Amino acid sequence: MARVAIVTGAARGIGAATAERLAADGFDVAVLDLDEAACKDTVDRITETGRRAIAVGADVSDAAAVDAALSRIAEELGAPAVLVNNAGVLRDNLLFKMSDSDWDTVMNVHLRGAFLMSRAAQKYMTEQKWGRIINLSSSSALGNRGQANYSAAKAGLQGFTKTLAIELGKFGITANAVAPGFIVTDMTAATAARVGVSFEDFQAGAAKQIPVQRVGRPEDVAHTISFLASEGAGFVSGQVIYVAGGPLS
């Protein structure tokens, strides 16, 4: 019987690419997003390959919604063995213009969401004595103008990841974080619009600053997550891997 993976924020972008890659790796996949209907395309692409997938609508920052989602996934697909905490939002602004809501919304989705999902999923993983938790951080964790909220949340996820690795390792569960650099997604398109630059020019400018001389694609991140979710990655835990086309520090 196939192991079950949950990918949050999987309706599009990095989440969708990850869900499809894990399905190709042999997992059955719960495609979770705030809007269940938005997950249809991802689910259809997976089921067309012969793997099982379901769309799950849930607000990851809502504890009751998370518990209900995990119960449904366990019942319809099976006990989750892999959790990819990818759900995220942007509320960019300079500090003096950042509202309480801008801060709270980003913290709730990224940090509280990863906490609630991980707490719910680890119950199933500890029973199986096997699990993989993979959190999406970002190169913005190192600091990025206009993203005090997002940078803090992504840096927080790195500390959260390392603590999960320490606490859950004895149960056969690893926890790692993947920190993408510039990846072509709706989010980076929104950032380009915010700073008043065309997305094409934004990508070209970014590529010049990246050692491999190109911007990243969602599939680049999905490949790294695929490794961390694999059987062979059982001795890799508590790590932050930057997928950014070059070294970051």
Tab-separated table of C-alpha atoms in Angstrom, residues 3-11 15-16 19-20 23 27-58 66 68-80 117:
chain	number	residue	atom	x	y	z
A	3	ARG	CA	2.372	5.893	1.677
A	4	VAL	CA	0.326	9.066	1.940
A	5	ALA	CA	1.683	12.595	1.568
A	6	ILE	CA	-0.023	15.887	2.414
A	7	VAL	CA	1.025	19.056	0.608
A	8	THR	CA	-0.470	22.337	1.804
A	9	GLY	CA	-0.909	25.280	-0.522
A	10	ALA	CA	-0.939	22.728	-3.337
A	11	ALA	CA	-3.410	24.304	-5.746
A	15	GLY	CA	2.832	23.167	-3.856
A	16	ALA	CA	1.288	21.790	-7.035
A	19	ALA	CA	2.267	17.190	-5.037
A	20	GLU	CA	2.780	15.939	-8.588
A	23	ALA	CA	2.795	11.231	-6.733
A	27	PHE	CA	2.846	8.498	-2.866
A	28	ASP	CA	-0.896	8.972	-2.698
A	29	VAL	CA	-1.418	12.676	-2.168
A	30	ALA	CA	-3.786	14.929	-0.252
A	31	VAL	CA	-3.810	18.229	-2.149
A	32	LEU	CA	-4.715	20.784	0.506
A	33	ASP	CA	-5.506	24.438	-0.019
A	34	LEU	CA	-7.783	27.097	1.419
A	35	ASP	CA	-10.097	26.700	-1.577
A	36	GLU	CA	-10.877	23.030	-2.201
A	37	ALA	CA	-12.193	23.700	-5.717
A	38	ALA	CA	-8.861	25.296	-6.675
A	39	CYS	CA	-7.147	21.935	-6.063
A	40	LYS	CA	-9.007	20.202	-8.893
A	41	ASP	CA	-6.385	20.701	-11.604
A	42	THR	CA	-3.591	19.347	-9.409
A	43	VAL	CA	-5.698	16.362	-8.358
A	44	ASP	CA	-6.694	15.630	-11.957
A	45	ARG	CA	-3.078	15.667	-13.150
A	46	ILE	CA	-2.152	13.187	-10.412
A	47	THR	CA	-5.083	10.815	-10.887
A	48	GLU	CA	-4.448	10.733	-14.625
A	49	THR	CA	-1.134	9.033	-13.800
A	50	GLY	CA	-2.909	6.293	-11.862
A	51	ARG	CA	-2.090	7.497	-8.359
A	52	ARG	CA	-4.735	8.377	-5.811
A	53	ALA	CA	-5.269	12.003	-4.813
A	54	ILE	CA	-7.958	14.005	-3.062
A	55	ALA	CA	-8.653	17.724	-2.802
A	56	VAL	CA	-8.967	19.023	0.746
A	57	GLY	CA	-10.117	22.526	1.623
A	58	ALA	CA	-8.845	23.829	4.947
A	66	VAL	CA	-6.774	21.158	10.506
A	68	ALA	CA	-10.962	17.718	10.553
A	69	ALA	CA	-8.782	17.699	7.440
A	70	LEU	CA	-6.333	15.191	8.928
A	71	SER	CA	-9.152	12.894	10.005
A	72	ARG	CA	-10.659	13.008	6.523
A	73	ILE	CA	-7.303	12.325	4.857
A	74	ALA	CA	-6.615	9.366	7.147
A	75	GLU	CA	-10.056	7.944	6.391
A	76	GLU	CA	-10.057	8.487	2.610
A	77	LEU	CA	-6.383	7.932	1.707
A	78	GLY	CA	-4.706	6.486	4.767
A	79	ALA	CA	-2.516	7.687	7.619
A	80	PRO	CA	-0.191	10.475	6.438
A	117	MET	CA	-0.425	20.721	10.642
